[in-house]
CSV table of C-alpha atoms and ligand atoms in Angstrom, one decimal:
chain,number,residue,atom,x,y,z
U,752,MET,CA,63.4,57.5,69.7
U,753,ASN,CA,60.0,58.1,71.4
U,754,TRP,CA,60.7,61.7,72.3
U,755,SER,CA,58.8,64.9,71.8
U,756,LEU,CA,59.0,68.3,73.5
U,757,ASP,CA,56.5,67.3,76.2
U,758,SER,CA,56.9,63.5,76.3
U,759,TYR,CA,58.7,64.0,79.6
U,760,LYS,CA,55.2,64.5,81.1
U,761,ASN,CA,54.7,60.7,80.7
U,762,TYR,CA,57.5,60.1,83.2
U,763,LYS,CA,58.0,60.5,86.9
U,764,ALA,CA,59.3,64.1,87.5
U,765,LEU,CA,60.8,64.6,91.0
U,766,GLN,CA,61.4,67.9,92.7
U,767,GLN,CA,58.7,69.8,90.8
U,768,PRO,CA,56.6,72.6,92.3
U,769,ASN,CA,52.8,72.2,92.3
U,770,TYR,CA,51.4,75.4,90.9
U,771,GLU,CA,47.9,76.0,92.2
U,772,ASN,CA,46.9,78.4,89.4
U,773,LYS,CA,47.1,76.2,86.3
U,774,GLU,CA,45.8,78.9,84.0
U,775,GLU,CA,48.6,81.3,85.1
U,776,LEU,CA,51.2,78.5,84.5
U,777,GLU,CA,49.9,77.9,81.0
U,778,ASN,CA,50.0,81.7,80.2
U,779,VAL,CA,53.5,82.0,81.5
U,780,ILE,CA,54.7,79.0,79.5
U,781,ASN,CA,53.1,80.3,76.3
U,782,GLU,CA,54.7,83.7,76.9
U,783,LEU,CA,58.1,82.1,77.4
U,784,LYS,CA,57.6,80.1,74.2
U,785,SER,CA,57.2,83.4,72.4
U,786,TYR,CA,60.4,84.8,73.7
U,787,PRO,CA,63.8,84.6,71.9
U,788,PRO,CA,66.1,81.8,72.8
U,789,LEU,CA,68.9,82.8,75.2
U,790,ILE,CA,71.6,80.9,73.3
U,791,PHE,CA,72.1,79.9,69.7
U,792,ALA,CA,72.4,76.2,68.8
U,793,MET,CA,75.7,76.7,67.1
U,794,GLU,CA,77.2,78.0,70.4
U,795,ALA,CA,76.1,74.8,72.1
U,796,ASN,CA,77.9,72.9,69.3
U,797,GLU,CA,81.0,75.0,69.7
U,798,LEU,CA,81.0,74.2,73.4
U,799,LYS,CA,80.6,70.5,72.6
U,800,ASN,CA,83.7,70.8,70.4
U,801,GLU,CA,85.6,72.4,73.2
U,802,LEU,CA,84.5,69.7,75.6
U,803,ALA,CA,85.6,67.1,73.1
U,804,ALA,CA,89.1,68.4,73.7
U,805,VAL,CA,88.5,68.1,77.5
U,806,CYS,CA,87.5,64.5,76.9
U,807,LYS,CA,90.8,63.8,75.1
U,808,GLY,CA,92.8,65.5,77.9
U,809,ASP,CA,93.8,68.5,75.6
U,810,ALA,CA,91.8,71.0,77.6
U,811,PHE,CA,90.5,71.4,81.2
U,812,LEU,CA,87.0,72.3,82.3
U,813,LEU,CA,86.3,75.0,84.9
U,814,GLN,CA,82.7,75.1,85.9
U,815,GLY,CA,81.4,77.3,88.8
U,816,GLY,CA,79.3,80.0,90.2
U,817,ASP,CA,76.6,80.5,92.8
U,818,CYS,CA,74.7,77.6,94.3
U,819,ALA,CA,71.6,79.6,93.4
U,820,GLU,CA,71.4,82.9,91.7
U,821,SER,CA,69.1,85.3,93.4
U,822,PHE,CA,66.8,88.1,92.3
U,823,ASN,CA,68.0,90.3,95.2
U,824,ASP,CA,71.7,90.0,94.5
U,825,PHE,CA,71.3,90.8,90.8
U,826,SER,CA,73.8,93.5,90.0
U,827,ALA,CA,76.4,94.5,87.5
U,828,ASN,CA,79.1,94.4,90.2
U,829,ASN,CA,78.3,90.8,91.2
U,830,ILE,CA,78.4,89.7,87.6
U,831,ARG,CA,81.6,91.6,87.0
U,832,ASP,CA,83.3,90.1,90.0
U,833,MET,CA,82.3,86.6,89.2
U,834,PHE,CA,83.6,87.1,85.6
U,835,LYS,CA,86.9,88.5,87.0
U,836,LEU,CA,87.2,85.5,89.3
U,837,PHE,CA,86.7,83.2,86.3
U,838,LEU,CA,89.4,85.0,84.4
U,839,GLN,CA,91.9,84.8,87.3
U,840,MET,CA,91.2,81.1,88.0
U,841,ALA,CA,91.4,80.2,84.3
U,842,LEU,CA,94.7,82.1,84.0
U,843,VAL,CA,96.2,80.2,87.0
U,844,LEU,CA,95.0,76.8,85.6
U,845,GLN,CA,96.0,77.5,82.0
U,846,PHE,CA,99.4,78.8,83.0
U,847,GLY,CA,100.0,76.1,85.6
U,848,GLY,CA,98.4,73.2,83.7
U,849,SER,CA,99.5,74.3,80.1
U,850,LYS,CA,96.0,73.4,78.8
U,851,LYS,CA,93.3,75.5,77.4
U,852,VAL,CA,90.6,76.1,80.1
U,853,VAL,CA,87.0,75.9,79.0
U,854,LYS,CA,84.9,78.2,81.2
U,855,ILE,CA,81.3,77.3,82.0
U,856,ALA,CA,79.5,79.6,84.5
U,857,ARG,CA,76.7,78.5,86.8
U,858,MET,CA,75.1,81.8,85.8
U,859,ALA,CA,72.3,83.3,83.7
U,860,GLY,CA,69.7,80.6,84.7
U,861,GLN,CA,70.9,78.8,87.9
U,862,PHE,CA,67.7,79.5,89.8
U,863,ALA,CA,65.9,76.2,90.5
U,864,LYS,CA,67.0,74.1,93.5
U,865,PRO,CA,66.4,70.5,94.4
U,866,ARG,CA,65.9,70.0,98.2
U,867,SER,CA,66.6,67.0,100.4
U,868,SER,CA,63.4,67.7,102.3
U,869,ASP,CA,60.0,69.0,101.1
U,870,PHE,CA,59.6,71.0,104.3
U,871,GLU,CA,61.7,73.3,106.4
U,872,ASN,CA,61.1,73.4,110.2
U,873,LYS,CA,62.0,76.5,112.3
U,874,ASP,CA,60.8,77.3,115.8
U,875,GLY,CA,58.1,74.7,115.7
U,876,ILE,CA,56.7,75.9,112.4
U,877,SER,CA,56.9,73.7,109.2
U,878,LEU,CA,56.7,75.4,105.8
U,879,PRO,CA,57.3,74.1,102.3
U,880,SER,CA,61.1,74.4,101.4
U,881,TYR,CA,62.5,77.2,99.4
U,882,ARG,CA,63.2,75.9,95.9
U,883,GLY,CA,65.0,78.8,94.3
U,884,ASP,CA,63.9,82.2,93.1
U,885,ILE,CA,62.4,80.9,89.9
U,886,ILE,CA,59.9,78.9,92.0
U,887,ASN,CA,59.2,80.6,95.4
U,888,ASP,CA,60.7,83.0,97.9
U,889,CYS,CA,63.4,82.4,100.5
U,890,GLU,CA,61.7,84.3,103.3
U,891,PHE,CA,60.4,82.0,106.0
U,892,CYS,CA,56.7,82.7,105.8
U,893,GLU,CA,53.8,80.9,104.3
U,894,SER,CA,52.9,83.2,101.4
U,895,ALA,CA,56.6,83.4,100.3
U,896,ARG,CA,56.8,79.6,100.0
U,897,VAL,CA,53.9,79.3,97.6
U,898,PRO,CA,55.2,78.5,94.1
U,899,LYS,CA,54.4,81.3,91.6
U,900,ALA,CA,54.7,80.6,87.8
U,901,LYS,CA,55.3,84.3,87.0
U,902,LYS,CA,58.7,84.0,88.7
U,903,MET,CA,59.8,82.1,85.6
U,904,LEU,CA,59.4,85.3,83.5
U,905,LYS,CA,61.6,87.3,85.9
U,906,ALA,CA,64.2,84.5,85.8
U,907,TYR,CA,64.2,84.6,82.0
U,908,MET,CA,64.7,88.4,82.0
U,909,GLN,CA,67.5,88.2,84.6
U,910,SER,CA,69.2,85.4,82.7
U,911,SER,CA,69.0,87.4,79.5
U,912,ALA,CA,70.5,90.6,81.1
U,913,THR,CA,73.2,88.5,82.9
U,914,LEU,CA,74.2,86.8,79.6
U,915,ASN,CA,74.2,90.1,77.8
U,916,LEU,CA,76.8,91.5,80.3
U,917,LEU,CA,78.9,88.3,80.2
U,918,ARG,CA,79.0,88.5,76.4
U,919,ALA,CA,80.0,92.2,76.6
U,920,PHE,CA,82.8,91.6,79.1
U,921,SER,CA,84.0,88.6,77.0
U,922,VAL,CA,84.6,90.7,73.8
U,923,GLY,CA,84.5,94.3,75.0
U,924,GLY,CA,88.1,94.4,76.5
U,925,LEU,CA,87.8,93.3,80.1
U,926,ALA,CA,89.2,89.8,79.2
U,927,ASP,CA,92.2,91.3,77.3
U,928,LEU,CA,95.3,89.6,78.6
U,929,ALA,CA,97.0,93.0,78.7
U,930,GLN,CA,94.4,94.1,81.2
U,931,VAL,CA,95.3,91.3,83.7
U,932,HIS,CA,96.0,93.8,86.5
U,933,LYS,CA,92.4,95.0,86.3
U,934,TRP,CA,91.1,91.6,87.2
U,935,ASN,CA,91.9,91.9,90.8
U,936,LEU,CA,88.9,92.1,93.1
U,937,GLY,CA,88.5,95.1,95.4
U,938,PHE,CA,89.4,93.5,98.7
U,939,VAL,CA,92.8,92.7,100.3
U,940,ARG,CA,93.7,89.0,99.9
U,941,ARG,CA,96.1,86.9,101.8
U,942,ALA,CA,99.7,87.8,101.1
U,943,ASP,CA,100.8,84.3,100.0
U,944,ILE,CA,98.1,84.1,97.3
U,945,ASP,CA,98.8,87.7,96.3
U,946,ASP,CA,102.5,86.9,95.8
U,947,LYS,CA,101.8,83.9,93.7
U,948,TYR,CA,99.4,85.7,91.6
U,949,ALA,CA,101.7,88.7,91.2
U,950,LEU,CA,104.5,86.4,90.0
U,951,LEU,CA,102.2,84.8,87.5
U,952,THR,CA,101.0,88.1,86.0
U,953,GLN,CA,104.6,89.2,85.8
U,954,ARG,CA,105.4,86.1,83.7
U,955,LEU,CA,102.3,86.7,81.6
U,956,THR,CA,103.4,90.4,81.0
U,957,GLU,CA,106.8,89.2,79.9
U,958,ALA,CA,105.3,86.7,77.5
U,959,LEU,CA,103.0,89.4,76.1
U,960,ASP,CA,106.0,91.7,75.6
U,961,PHE,CA,107.8,89.0,73.7
U,962,PHE,CA,104.7,88.5,71.5
U,963,LYS,CA,104.5,92.2,71.0
U,964,ALA,CA,108.1,92.2,69.7
U,965,CYS,CA,106.9,89.5,67.2
U,966,GLY,CA,104.1,91.8,66.1
U,967,ILE,CA,101.3,90.0,67.9
U,968,THR,CA,99.2,92.1,70.2
U,969,SER,CA,95.7,92.2,71.5
U,970,LEU,CA,95.0,94.9,68.9
U,971,ASN,CA,95.6,92.5,66.0
U,972,ASP,CA,94.9,89.1,67.6
U,973,ALA,CA,91.4,88.5,69.1
U,974,ARG,CA,92.7,85.5,71.0
U,975,LEU,CA,94.6,87.8,73.3
U,976,HIS,CA,91.7,90.3,73.5
U,977,GLU,CA,88.6,88.1,73.9
U,978,THR,CA,87.4,85.1,75.8
U,979,LYS,CA,84.4,82.8,75.8
U,980,ILE,CA,82.4,82.0,78.8
U,981,TYR,CA,79.5,79.6,78.5
U,982,THR,CA,76.4,79.3,80.7
U,983,SER,CA,74.9,76.4,82.5
U,984,HIS,CA,72.4,75.4,85.1
U,985,GLU,CA,70.6,72.4,86.5
U,986,ALA,CA,67.7,71.7,84.2
U,987,LEU,CA,65.4,71.1,87.1
U,988,LEU,CA,62.2,73.0,86.4
U,989,LEU,CA,60.9,71.1,83.4
U,990,PRO,CA,58.1,73.4,82.2
U,991,TYR,CA,60.7,76.2,82.0
U,992,GLU,CA,63.2,74.1,80.1
U,993,GLU,CA,60.5,72.9,77.7
U,994,ALA,CA,59.4,76.5,77.0
U,995,LEU,CA,63.0,77.4,76.0
U,996,THR,CA,63.7,74.3,73.9
U,997,ARG,CA,63.7,75.1,70.2
U,998,ILE,CA,64.3,73.4,66.9
U,999,ASP,CA,67.5,74.6,65.3
U,1000,SER,CA,66.5,75.6,61.8
U,1001,LEU,CA,69.9,74.5,60.4
U,1002,SER,CA,70.0,71.0,61.7
U,1003,GLY,CA,66.3,70.3,62.5
U,1004,ALA,CA,67.4,69.1,66.0
U,1005,TYR,CA,66.2,70.3,69.4
U,1006,TYR,CA,68.4,72.4,71.6
U,1007,ASP,CA,67.5,73.6,75.1
U,1008,CYS,CA,68.2,77.3,74.5
U,1009,SER,CA,68.0,78.3,78.2
U,1010,ALA,CA,71.8,77.7,78.5
U,1011,HIS,CA,74.8,76.3,76.6
U,1012,MET,CA,75.1,73.3,79.0
U,1013,LEU,CA,72.5,71.7,81.2
U,1014,TRP,CA,73.0,69.2,84.0
U,1015,ILE,CA,70.8,66.7,85.9
U,1016,GLY,CA,71.2,66.7,89.7
U,1017,GLU,CA,72.0,63.8,91.9
U,1018,ARG,CA,68.4,63.6,93.1
U,1019,THR,CA,66.7,63.5,89.7
U,1020,ARG,CA,69.0,61.3,87.6
U,1021,GLY,CA,66.7,58.2,87.7
U,1022,LEU,CA,67.3,56.4,84.4
U,1023,ASP,CA,63.5,56.1,83.7
U,1024,ASP,CA,62.6,59.5,85.1
U,1025,ALA,CA,61.5,62.7,83.4
U,1026,HIS,CA,64.8,64.7,83.7
U,1027,VAL,CA,66.9,62.0,81.9
U,1028,HIS,CA,64.2,61.5,79.3
U,1029,PHE,CA,63.9,65.2,78.6
U,1030,LEU,CA,67.6,65.9,78.2
U,1031,SER,CA,68.1,62.8,76.1
U,1032,GLY,CA,66.2,64.6,73.4
U,1033,VAL,CA,68.2,67.8,73.2
U,1034,LYS,CA,71.6,68.2,71.6
U,1035,ASN,CA,73.4,70.5,74.1
U,1036,PRO,CA,76.3,69.2,76.2
U,1037,ILE,CA,74.9,67.5,79.3
U,1038,GLY,CA,76.1,66.9,82.8
U,1039,VAL,CA,75.0,64.4,85.4
U,1040,LYS,CA,75.8,64.6,89.1
U,1041,ILE,CA,76.9,61.4,90.6
U,1042,GLY,CA,76.8,60.8,94.4
U,1043,PRO,CA,78.4,58.1,96.6
U,1044,ASN,CA,75.8,55.4,96.1
U,1045,ALA,CA,76.2,55.1,92.3
U,1046,SER,CA,77.8,52.2,90.5
U,1047,ALA,CA,79.7,51.9,87.3
U,1048,SER,CA,76.7,50.3,85.6
U,1049,ASP,CA,74.5,53.3,86.6
U,1050,ILE,CA,76.9,55.6,84.9
U,1051,LEU,CA,77.1,53.4,81.8
U,1052,ALA,CA,73.3,53.1,81.6
U,1053,LEU,CA,73.1,56.9,81.8
U,1054,ALA,CA,75.7,57.2,79.0
U,1055,ASP,CA,73.7,54.7,76.8
U,1056,LYS,CA,70.6,56.8,77.2
U,1057,LEU,CA,72.1,60.3,77.1
U,1058,ASN,CA,74.9,59.7,74.7
U,1059,PRO,CA,74.0,56.7,72.5
U,1060,GLN,CA,76.3,57.8,69.8
U,1061,ASP,CA,79.2,58.1,72.2
U,1062,GLU,CA,79.9,61.6,71.0
U,1063,ALA,CA,82.9,63.3,72.7
U,1064,GLY,CA,82.0,66.4,74.6
U,1065,ARG,CA,78.3,65.5,75.0
U,1066,LEU,CA,78.4,63.9,78.4
U,1067,ASN,CA,80.1,65.2,81.6
U,1068,ILE,CA,79.9,63.0,84.6
U,1069,ILE,CA,80.3,65.2,87.7
U,1070,ILE,CA,81.4,63.2,90.7
U,1071,ARG,CA,80.3,64.5,94.1
U,1072,MET,CA,80.8,62.0,96.8
U,1073,GLY,CA,82.3,63.9,99.6
U,1074,ALA,CA,85.8,63.5,101.1
U,1075,SER,CA,84.8,60.6,103.3
U,1076,LYS,CA,83.3,58.6,100.5
U,1077,ILE,CA,85.4,59.4,97.4
U,1078,LYS,CA,87.1,56.1,97.9
U,1079,ASN,CA,83.9,54.6,96.4
U,1080,LEU,CA,85.2,55.9,93.1
U,1081,GLU,CA,88.0,53.4,93.1
U,1082,ASN,CA,85.8,50.5,92.0
U,1083,ILE,CA,83.8,52.6,89.7
U,1084,PHE,CA,86.8,53.9,87.8
U,1085,LYS,CA,88.3,50.5,87.7
U,1086,GLU,CA,85.2,49.2,85.9
U,1087,LEU,CA,84.8,52.3,83.7
U,1088,SER,CA,88.4,52.2,82.5
U,1089,LYS,CA,87.7,48.9,80.8
U,1090,GLU,CA,85.2,50.7,78.6
U,1091,GLN,CA,86.6,53.1,76.0
U,1092,ARG,CA,83.8,55.6,76.3
U,1093,ASN,CA,83.8,59.3,75.4
U,1094,ILE,CA,82.9,60.6,78.8
U,1095,ILE,CA,84.3,63.6,80.7
U,1096,TYR,CA,84.8,63.0,84.4
U,1097,SER,CA,84.9,66.1,86.5
U,1098,ILE,CA,84.8,66.7,90.3
U,1099,ASP,CA,82.3,68.7,92.3
U,1100,PRO,CA,83.9,68.7,95.7
U,1101,MET,CA,81.1,70.8,97.2
U,1102,HIS,CA,77.9,68.8,97.5
U,1103,GLY,CA,79.3,65.8,99.4
U,1104,ASN,CA,81.0,68.0,102.0
U,1105,THR,CA,78.2,70.1,103.4
U,1106,GLN,CA,77.9,70.1,107.2
U,1107,SER,CA,76.2,72.2,109.9
U,1108,VAL,CA,78.3,74.3,112.3
U,1109,ASN,CA,76.7,76.7,114.8
U,1110,GLY,CA,73.5,76.5,112.8
U,1111,TYR,CA,75.2,77.5,109.5
U,1112,LYS,CA,75.4,75.2,106.5
U,1113,THR,CA,79.1,75.2,105.7
U,1114,ARG,CA,81.9,73.3,104.0
U,1115,LYS,CA,85.6,72.9,105.0
U,1116,PHE,CA,88.3,74.0,102.6
U,1117,ASP,CA,90.4,70.9,103.6
U,1118,ASP,CA,87.5,68.5,102.8
U,1119,ILE,CA,87.0,70.1,99.4
U,1120,LEU,CA,90.8,69.9,98.7
U,1121,ASP,CA,90.9,66.3,99.9
U,1122,GLU,CA,88.1,65.2,97.6
U,1123,VAL,CA,89.7,66.9,94.6
U,1124,LYS,CA,93.1,65.3,95.4
U,1125,ASN,CA,91.6,61.8,95.8
U,1126,PHE,CA,89.5,62.2,92.7
U,1127,TRP,CA,92.8,63.0,90.8
U,1128,HIS,CA,94.7,60.1,92.2
U,1129,ILE,CA,92.0,57.6,91.6
U,1130,ALA,CA,91.5,58.8,88.1
U,1131,ARG,CA,95.2,58.8,87.3
U,1132,ALA,CA,95.7,55.3,88.8
U,1133,ASN,CA,93.0,54.0,86.5
U,1134,ASN,CA,94.0,55.7,83.3
U,1135,ILE,CA,91.1,58.1,83.5
U,1136,ILE,CA,91.5,61.8,82.6
U,1137,PRO,CA,90.6,64.2,85.5
U,1138,GLY,CA,88.8,66.5,83.1
U,1139,GLY,CA,87.6,69.4,85.2
U,1140,VAL,CA,86.3,70.9,88.4
U,1141,HIS,CA,82.8,72.2,89.4
U,1142,PHE,CA,82.7,74.7,92.3
U,1143,GLU,CA,80.2,76.8,94.1
U,1144,MET,CA,82.0,80.1,94.4
U,1145,THR,CA,81.5,83.9,94.3
U,1146,GLY,CA,83.6,86.9,93.5
U,1147,GLN,CA,82.5,88.4,96.8
U,1148,ASN,CA,84.5,88.2,100.1
U,1149,VAL,CA,81.9,86.1,101.9
U,1150,THR,CA,82.5,83.8,104.9
U,1151,GLU,CA,80.5,80.7,104.1
U,1152,CYS,CA,83.1,78.0,103.8
U,1153,LEU,CA,85.6,77.3,106.6
U,1154,GLY,CA,89.4,77.4,106.3
U,1155,GLY,CA,91.7,78.1,103.4
U,1156,SER,CA,94.8,80.2,103.9
U,1157,VAL,CA,92.5,83.2,104.3
U,1158,GLY,CA,91.4,81.4,107.5
U,1159,VAL,CA,87.6,81.7,107.8
U,1160,SER,CA,86.9,80.4,111.3
U,1161,GLU,CA,83.7,79.2,112.9
U,1162,SER,CA,83.1,82.6,114.5
U,1163,ASP,CA,83.6,84.3,111.1
U,1164,LEU,CA,80.6,82.5,109.6
U,1165,ALA,CA,78.1,85.0,110.9
U,1166,ARG,CA,80.0,88.0,109.5
U,1167,ARG,CA,79.2,87.6,105.8
U,1168,TYR,CA,77.0,84.6,105.3
U,1169,GLU,CA,75.0,85.7,102.2
U,1170,THR,CA,74.1,82.6,100.2
U,1171,GLN,CA,70.4,81.8,99.7
U,1172,CYS,CA,71.3,78.1,99.4
U,1173,ASP,CA,74.6,76.3,99.8
U,1174,PRO,CA,77.9,77.8,101.1
U,1175,ARG,CA,80.2,79.1,98.4
U,1176,LEU,CA,84.0,79.5,98.3
U,1177,ASN,CA,84.9,83.2,98.5
U,1178,ALA,CA,87.2,84.6,95.8
U,1179,ASP,CA,90.4,84.0,97.9
U,1180,GLN,CA,89.5,80.4,98.6
U,1181,ALA,CA,88.6,79.7,95.0
U,1182,LEU,CA,91.8,81.2,93.7
U,1183,GLU,CA,93.8,79.2,96.3
U,1184,LEU,CA,92.2,76.1,95.0
U,1185,ALA,CA,93.0,77.0,91.4
U,1186,PHE,CA,96.7,77.2,92.4
U,1187,LEU,CA,96.6,73.8,94.1
U,1188,ILE,CA,94.8,72.2,91.2
U,1189,ALA,CA,97.3,73.7,88.8
U,1190,GLU,CA,99.9,71.8,90.8
U,1191,LEU,CA,98.0,68.5,90.3
U,1192,MET,CA,97.7,69.2,86.6
U,1193,LYS,CA,101.5,69.6,86.4
U,1194,GLN,CA,102.1,66.1,87.9
U,1195,LYS,CA,102.7,63.5,85.3
N,1489,PEP,C1,73.9,71.8,92.9
N,1489,PEP,O1,74.8,71.7,92.0
N,1489,PEP,O2,73.6,72.9,93.4
N,1489,PEP,C2,73.3,70.6,93.4
N,1489,PEP,C3,72.1,70.6,94.1
N,1489,PEP,O3,74.0,69.5,93.2
N,1489,PEP,P1,73.7,67.9,93.5
N,1489,PEP,O4,72.6,67.6,92.5
N,1489,PEP,O5,75.0,67.3,93.1
N,1489,PEP,O6,73.3,67.8,94.9
N,1490,CO,CO1,74.5,73.7,95.7
């Protein structure tokens, strides 16, 4: 294959910033190249093995996190609350669906954002769009919107500290099943969700008591005491990804060591473009977002390029069509079911369901649920395994998405609208969805 670390430069790269100071860019990239990798190649292989189980239908993928991580909201509490939300959702899905849940966070590197428009207009002023904290600043003023290469160094440092805390929480005791009561988040949730969750933790406690009587406890079995949470982000900013891509000394292969899993966005998945070319050369598990205009042959061509050996666990096709267009999936799955390919199909019910209400970018809980349900039914009807879900969510009690049994209304939007990019499910809404998806998983 005609691939080298910087061969992507010969291809068209969409959604890239234009750095004015080329010397600073080069210095930053050289500095990043001298920094340690954030993940280890064998971890990416381990994730690929876990995803191979998802591909066969023996496990389920839960991927989620902020739309965009931010430098301002960087805190131990936010990381802890997202981690707790993951544990709660995974518990609900694993208990309800009787399948191991593979957890991949949109964390520790989810900083670069593709934009539908290069410019943002406000009050008659037009400025370059905000492209995520790794590129420029969110504030609506000219100097803030200039891309600055040095921001990549800060993104690396924040990613490394975030990953460090995630690793510590995973093995340090917070994920211990005996600690399930400590996973609750600090705010009062809706009684019906609370009751369901309390019932589940009670059943878990009974199961743990039984295991204890058999001599199996979290003190002597790490499986009850520890968990694994992998990291992921959109591999959008190619110079950053290049700088963190390293040769694994054991296999001699390249791995993008900025995260365990990387994905390509809906806007940059052109078959002959730079993003697809770049990720075709690294061995990590890869995702590709697929919008409503794609065809089955587009997906197969991406699979040929990104997964020529048809390795199970390598390729995750993340469908994001929107509730009103998910019916387009019918024909696609009909075609794809004729091919016995090792592809994971998961659903991102967020990015096709964005709308504007009172000047706020928002999403309706019912649209999100509707898209998930239709994805499920279309997959099942065509003998395709609904492999996982991909959410934008937060452990905080924000009011960015409308509805859910917690009942966020249009007038609530202003109260806690904190996202720097797309609207996220709050912890209640995310947990409610987990219960509803567990029901879908139970259906034969
Ligand atoms: C995202 O996941 O934040 C995103 C921009 O997705 P998509 O490429 O599907 O629009
Ligand atoms: Co988003």
